[in-house]
Amino acid sequence: MQINQKFWECLSPVLSELKQKINCDFVVFGSTPLYLLGVLDFERIENLNDIDIAVGDDFVSSEEMQEVYFHDEPNQKLYKILIQGINVDIGPAWPGREDIYDKIFRDSFEVGGFKFASLNTVREWKELMVKEYGREKDRNHLEKIKDFQKRKAESVIVADATLEDMENVLSLKDEVWVSTYTNKEHGITVEDIQSRKIHNAQRLDFMQKSVRGKSTTEHIWTAKNGGRIVGMCWVERKDGYNKIGSLYLLPSYQRMGIGKRLMEKALSWLGEEKKIKLGVATYNSDAIEFYRKFGFEFLCKGEDYVFPNGKKMPILQMVKYFEVKKQ
Ligand SMILES: CC(C)(COP(=O)(O)OP(=O)(O)OC[C@H]1O[C@@H](n2cnc3c(N)ncnc32)[C@H](O)[C@@H]1OP(=O)(O)O)[C@@H](O)C(=O)NCCC(=O)NCCS
């Protein structure tokens, strides 16, 4: 991952001091990840308004912190502290904002041992701020994020998978499974997901055969950035219906139109002769919304996915019908 080194050199001493002071798990969000990733131009640390920090339940405030209320709302308490001349705003999850806080923690990336909210989470946060408070600064940052993501997406190439891609396709799936399917409510942990041993020789052989034989019943595409696989889609033609088997993008490539490009390839290859089915985890609301955009609707409860230790991931089936031949 490319980061702005100059910014990082200014930021890391502040975060190191903060870590000593608060001594709990935290994620940096707000505008700071935007400077770090090069979405916003950085000149001097003094230009940084503040650093926003999300903390978990284990946070304990201290006397040197000042209690303030975000937009004067009594349930939006913040703790302000000045570190090396920079205002640091520390916030535990506010009532009604638990979902976005959960995302800030779940969908984060690490630099130098510190966690930062992903670009998509910052984008979501800024969208929320624009909607609720209409701040010009957030609106401007949103535009910058969209431009940045557009430029990144333009460098991604979607094409038929090759034999050599298959090993990396399986690794990609393993990586995206962890970020997509860990779930507190269903008790699904990273260890459960890693225990699947999906990356085995049998599976690799199976996938390579479908590419090698130029199968007319299966097809795989990859999305690549500079040769690195960042996404994949696998579809199947079956008796009576067609199927989207897998569709996965690395978190830092999601929500910038690449899934749409893969989906368009898949839909065009499968054609409109038969309905198309797919299975999706019931709690994967982002993917469900994505599929709805392409005309998929709920069909029925699917068969649970069972992990090697017996834990279950509930699945629901979605279907897309075609007008011409109602099947
Ligand atoms: C689900 C996934 C494939 C979607 O791909 P993506 O590149 O993130 O989505 P795109 O940016 O191409 O979005 C395409 C459209 O869907 C919409 N969309 C995507 N996610 C959405 C969401 N969570 N809520 C509402 N709309 C959403 C976009 O707004 C866009 O609509 P538009 O064309 O009108 O602007 C991708 O996010 C992913 O890999 N997620 C993790 C793995 C996963 O869940 N895979 C599916 C397993 S069944």
XYZ file of C-alpha atoms and ligand atoms in Angstrom:
375
model
C 0.000 0.000 0.000
C 1.274 3.442 -0.951
C 1.267 6.030 1.816
C 2.378 9.637 2.067
C 5.734 9.218 3.877
C 6.049 12.889 4.804
C 2.649 12.808 6.487
C 3.419 9.512 8.200
C 6.659 10.893 9.685
C 4.681 13.777 11.221
C 1.771 11.624 12.366
C 3.456 8.608 13.925
C 5.036 10.438 16.924
C 1.590 11.875 17.765
C -0.015 8.431 17.603
C 2.768 6.862 19.659
C 2.216 9.398 22.425
C -1.547 8.925 22.207
C -1.138 5.162 22.536
C 0.764 5.590 25.791
C -1.907 7.932 27.124
C -5.021 5.955 26.316
C -3.633 2.433 26.418
C -6.534 0.794 24.548
C -7.428 -0.451 21.072
C -8.136 2.488 18.743
C -8.689 3.324 15.073
C -7.830 6.627 13.385
C -10.657 7.880 11.190
C -12.000 11.234 9.914
C -9.672 13.034 7.491
C -6.376 11.574 8.714
C -6.578 8.367 6.583
C -7.213 10.631 3.578
C -3.862 12.399 4.054
C -2.130 9.093 4.732
C -3.439 7.495 1.529
C -2.707 10.581 -0.586
C -6.368 11.436 -1.222
C -5.738 14.891 0.255
C -2.542 16.833 -0.363
C -0.434 17.296 2.726
C 1.861 20.221 3.458
C 2.210 20.799 7.190
C 0.874 18.890 10.208
C -0.350 22.232 11.633
C -2.887 22.335 8.791
C -4.552 19.256 10.203
C -7.701 20.396 11.986
C -7.707 17.493 14.386
C -7.188 13.751 14.551
C -10.333 11.672 15.082
C -9.932 8.529 17.130
C -12.525 5.784 17.588
C -12.119 3.780 20.783
C -13.734 0.594 22.029
C -15.454 -0.168 25.348
C -12.125 -0.538 27.123
C -11.375 3.199 26.854
C -10.986 5.079 30.139
C -10.791 8.883 30.073
C -8.252 10.808 32.151
C -8.162 14.205 33.836
C -6.057 15.800 31.128
C -8.893 15.206 28.635
C -11.613 17.768 28.123
C -15.199 16.538 27.697
C -17.053 18.144 24.782
C -20.218 17.371 22.805
C -20.150 16.955 19.037
C -22.607 19.435 17.518
C -23.903 20.027 21.072
C -25.724 16.699 21.040
C -25.748 15.291 24.592
C -25.303 11.679 23.501
C -22.289 12.495 21.282
C -19.555 12.898 23.859
C -15.923 13.413 22.846
C -12.723 13.631 24.826
C -10.279 16.251 23.579
C -6.577 16.128 24.258
C -3.706 18.170 22.859
C -0.736 16.098 21.733
C 2.357 17.783 20.262
C 0.193 20.779 19.376
C -2.434 18.689 17.562
C -6.039 18.400 18.736
C -6.984 14.782 19.176
C -10.699 13.961 19.487
C -11.377 10.620 21.126
C -14.846 9.176 20.701
C -16.481 5.991 21.948
C -19.441 4.641 19.909
C -22.411 7.002 20.132
C -25.954 5.644 20.479
C -27.409 5.142 17.001
C -23.973 5.094 15.376
C -22.923 1.597 16.441
C -22.994 0.245 12.881
C -20.508 2.710 11.492
C -18.286 2.284 14.569
C -18.384 -1.440 14.049
C -17.284 -0.870 10.439
C -14.506 1.511 11.493
C -13.007 -1.305 13.576
C -13.836 -4.227 11.255
C -12.787 -2.666 7.980
C -9.491 -1.064 8.994
C -5.953 -1.278 7.654
C -2.674 -1.114 9.548
C 0.362 1.104 9.099
C 3.277 0.952 11.532
C 1.193 -0.913 14.111
C -1.639 1.652 14.078
C -5.119 1.050 12.675
C -6.837 3.354 10.189
C -10.414 3.276 8.904
C -10.683 2.137 5.276
C -11.364 4.655 2.542
C -14.876 3.277 2.071
C -15.660 3.653 5.773
C -14.345 7.223 5.781
C -16.473 7.844 2.681
C -19.527 6.477 4.488
C -18.778 8.597 7.548
C -18.381 11.739 5.422
C -21.638 10.952 3.581
C -23.344 10.744 6.974
C -21.832 14.061 8.079
C -22.893 15.795 4.843
C -26.410 14.420 5.215
C -26.746 15.428 8.860
C -24.771 18.657 9.099
C -24.108 19.708 5.481
C -20.512 20.700 6.221
C -18.661 22.097 3.190
C -15.365 20.513 4.279
C -16.918 17.013 4.255
C -18.555 17.653 0.893
C -15.204 18.658 -0.564
C -13.494 15.581 0.932
C -16.192 13.337 -0.537
C -15.474 14.696 -4.010
C -11.752 14.063 -3.495
C -12.423 10.473 -2.354
C -14.588 9.800 -5.406
C -11.946 11.225 -7.780
C -9.245 9.145 -6.098
C -11.310 5.943 -6.321
C -12.214 6.655 -9.942
C -8.547 7.009 -10.884
C -7.706 3.804 -9.012
C -10.537 1.864 -10.678
C -9.424 3.039 -14.114
C -6.112 1.262 -13.670
C -7.875 -2.069 -13.020
C -8.259 -4.490 -15.931
C -11.092 -7.033 -16.015
C -10.355 -10.042 -18.238
C -10.698 -13.832 -18.566
C -8.703 -15.665 -15.910
C -5.643 -17.617 -16.950
C -4.308 -20.901 -15.618
C -1.517 -19.086 -13.784
C -4.066 -16.851 -12.007
C -5.819 -19.698 -10.192
C -3.564 -19.956 -7.158
C -3.847 -16.214 -6.514
C -7.598 -16.344 -7.136
C -7.919 -18.824 -4.271
C -5.731 -16.675 -1.981
C -7.845 -13.651 -2.824
C -11.017 -15.530 -1.887
C -9.508 -16.545 1.445
C -8.547 -12.952 2.193
C -11.939 -11.501 1.249
C -13.793 -14.201 3.212
C -12.105 -12.978 6.388
C -13.117 -9.351 5.869
C -16.627 -10.240 4.692
C -17.841 -13.086 6.861
C -16.470 -12.617 10.381
C -19.561 -11.832 12.416
C -20.149 -11.282 16.140
C -23.850 -12.167 16.086
C -23.257 -15.541 14.449
C -20.014 -16.098 16.361
C -17.971 -16.481 13.169
C -14.330 -15.676 13.837
C -11.233 -15.239 11.691
C -10.054 -18.646 12.959
C -13.290 -20.309 11.762
C -12.776 -18.843 8.325
C -9.122 -19.746 8.149
C -9.945 -23.313 9.174
C -11.742 -23.956 5.885
C -8.529 -24.915 4.098
C -10.110 -23.810 0.860
C -6.659 -23.328 -0.583
C -6.015 -27.009 -1.195
C -4.625 -28.901 -4.144
C -7.963 -30.523 -5.029
C -9.724 -27.197 -5.317
C -6.880 -25.661 -7.298
C -6.965 -28.592 -9.683
C -10.736 -28.227 -10.109
C -10.488 -24.534 -10.920
C -7.526 -24.978 -13.248
C -9.438 -27.636 -15.195
C -12.311 -25.278 -15.820
C -9.909 -22.669 -17.227
C -7.695 -25.134 -19.116
C -10.596 -26.856 -20.857
C -12.155 -23.555 -21.991
C -15.339 -24.813 -20.385
C -18.686 -23.791 -21.878
C -20.406 -24.418 -18.553
C -18.123 -22.382 -16.296
C -16.210 -19.145 -16.609
C -13.852 -17.137 -14.412
C -12.782 -13.514 -14.729
C -10.191 -11.601 -12.775
C -9.767 -7.916 -11.992
C -6.086 -6.969 -11.920
C -4.179 -3.876 -10.950
C -0.645 -3.887 -12.325
C -0.678 -7.686 -12.499
C -2.011 -8.134 -8.938
C -5.361 -9.910 -8.645
C -7.757 -7.646 -6.758
C -11.035 -9.301 -7.713
C -12.632 -12.353 -9.309
C -15.953 -13.708 -10.523
C -16.889 -17.308 -11.258
C -20.148 -18.397 -12.921
C -21.739 -21.690 -13.957
C -24.372 -22.811 -16.473
C -26.509 -25.520 -14.871
C -29.594 -27.509 -15.793
C -32.641 -25.301 -15.432
C -30.796 -22.242 -14.158
C -27.502 -20.379 -14.238
C -25.470 -19.431 -11.199
C -23.151 -16.710 -9.917
C -20.754 -18.915 -7.932
C -18.348 -16.325 -6.484
C -17.754 -12.612 -6.742
C -15.030 -11.140 -4.585
C -13.006 -7.943 -4.451
C -10.307 -6.932 -1.995
C -11.739 -4.419 0.514
C -9.636 -1.534 -0.812
C -11.100 -2.114 -4.310
C -14.752 -2.290 -3.278
C -17.372 0.390 -4.005
C -15.629 1.872 -7.027
C -17.461 0.171 -9.878
C -15.234 -2.896 -10.345
C -17.856 -5.366 -9.039
C -20.243 -3.869 -11.564
C -17.763 -4.476 -14.394
C -17.307 -8.122 -13.327
C -21.060 -8.565 -12.959
C -21.702 -7.150 -16.434
C -19.235 -9.666 -17.910
C -20.942 -12.475 -15.985
C -24.480 -11.492 -16.981
C -23.536 -11.140 -20.614
C -21.744 -14.546 -20.672
C -24.648 -16.314 -18.965
C -27.232 -14.738 -21.275
C -30.963 -14.422 -20.651
C -32.098 -17.935 -21.477
C -32.402 -19.049 -17.877
C -32.946 -17.427 -14.500
C -29.760 -16.757 -12.517
C -29.412 -17.846 -8.886
C -26.865 -17.070 -6.214
C -26.347 -17.653 -2.505
C -25.403 -14.864 -0.109
C -24.838 -14.782 3.666
C -27.988 -13.376 5.289
C -25.938 -10.745 7.110
C -23.966 -9.621 4.045
C -26.241 -6.643 3.542
C -23.762 -4.796 1.292
C -23.678 -7.646 -1.236
C -27.478 -8.010 -1.032
C -27.890 -4.329 -1.921
C -25.382 -4.725 -4.753
C -27.296 -7.709 -6.215
C -30.598 -5.856 -5.911
C -29.136 -3.160 -8.163
C -28.793 -5.840 -10.842
C -32.389 -6.987 -10.482
C -31.881 -9.919 -8.092
C -34.644 -10.584 -5.590
C -35.048 -12.868 -2.569
C -35.979 -16.424 -3.475
C -35.774 -18.548 -0.328
C -33.597 -19.595 2.569
C -30.552 -21.468 1.289
C -28.591 -24.295 2.817
C -26.327 -23.058 5.643
C -22.607 -23.004 4.954
C -21.046 -25.247 7.597
C -17.516 -24.573 8.857
C -15.260 -27.530 9.776
C -16.033 -26.968 13.498
C -19.797 -27.116 12.860
C -20.532 -23.375 13.082
C -23.050 -22.289 10.501
C -23.280 -19.316 8.199
C -26.928 -18.730 7.214
C -27.428 -18.347 3.489
C -30.248 -16.909 1.463
C -30.888 -17.537 -2.195
C -31.440 -14.684 -4.611
C -32.690 -14.957 -8.163
C -32.853 -12.823 -11.278
C -35.645 -13.603 -13.737
C -35.737 -12.498 -17.337
C -38.745 -11.007 -19.047
C -38.643 -12.900 -22.330
C -38.652 -16.439 -21.007
C -40.185 -16.488 -17.516
C -38.499 -19.502 -15.913
C -20.218 -7.168 -3.289
C -19.147 -6.658 -4.246
C -18.763 -7.714 -5.254
C -19.696 -5.421 -4.986
O -18.719 -4.891 -5.839
P -18.297 -3.342 -5.741
O -17.209 -3.093 -6.703
O -18.029 -3.035 -4.304
O -19.633 -2.592 -6.154
P -19.740 -1.454 -7.266
O -18.940 -0.276 -6.840
O -19.421 -2.009 -8.602
O -21.290 -1.106 -7.170
C -22.187 -1.307 -8.235
C -23.517 -0.710 -7.871
O -24.006 -1.325 -6.676
C -24.215 -0.347 -5.681
N -23.803 -0.868 -4.381
C -22.691 -1.581 -4.103
N -22.663 -1.867 -2.793
C -23.766 -1.281 -2.253
C -24.273 -1.164 -0.938
N -23.653 -1.697 0.099
N -25.434 -0.485 -0.740
C -26.082 0.096 -1.771
N -25.640 0.026 -3.062
C -24.493 -0.649 -3.273
C -23.320 0.818 -6.051
O -23.812 2.040 -5.537
C -23.386 0.784 -7.551
O -24.573 1.399 -7.992
P -24.549 2.487 -9.175
O -24.019 1.752 -10.377
O -25.976 2.890 -9.280
O -23.645 3.550 -8.709
C -17.866 -6.224 -3.474
O -18.184 -5.138 -2.625
C -17.244 -7.328 -2.652
O -16.393 -8.060 -3.136
N -17.661 -7.443 -1.375
C -17.077 -8.424 -0.460
C -17.298 -9.848 -0.902
C -18.751 -10.155 -1.116
O -19.599 -9.830 -0.291
N -19.011 -10.838 -2.224
C -20.337 -11.314 -2.536
C -20.492 -12.672 -1.979
S -22.093 -13.347 -2.300
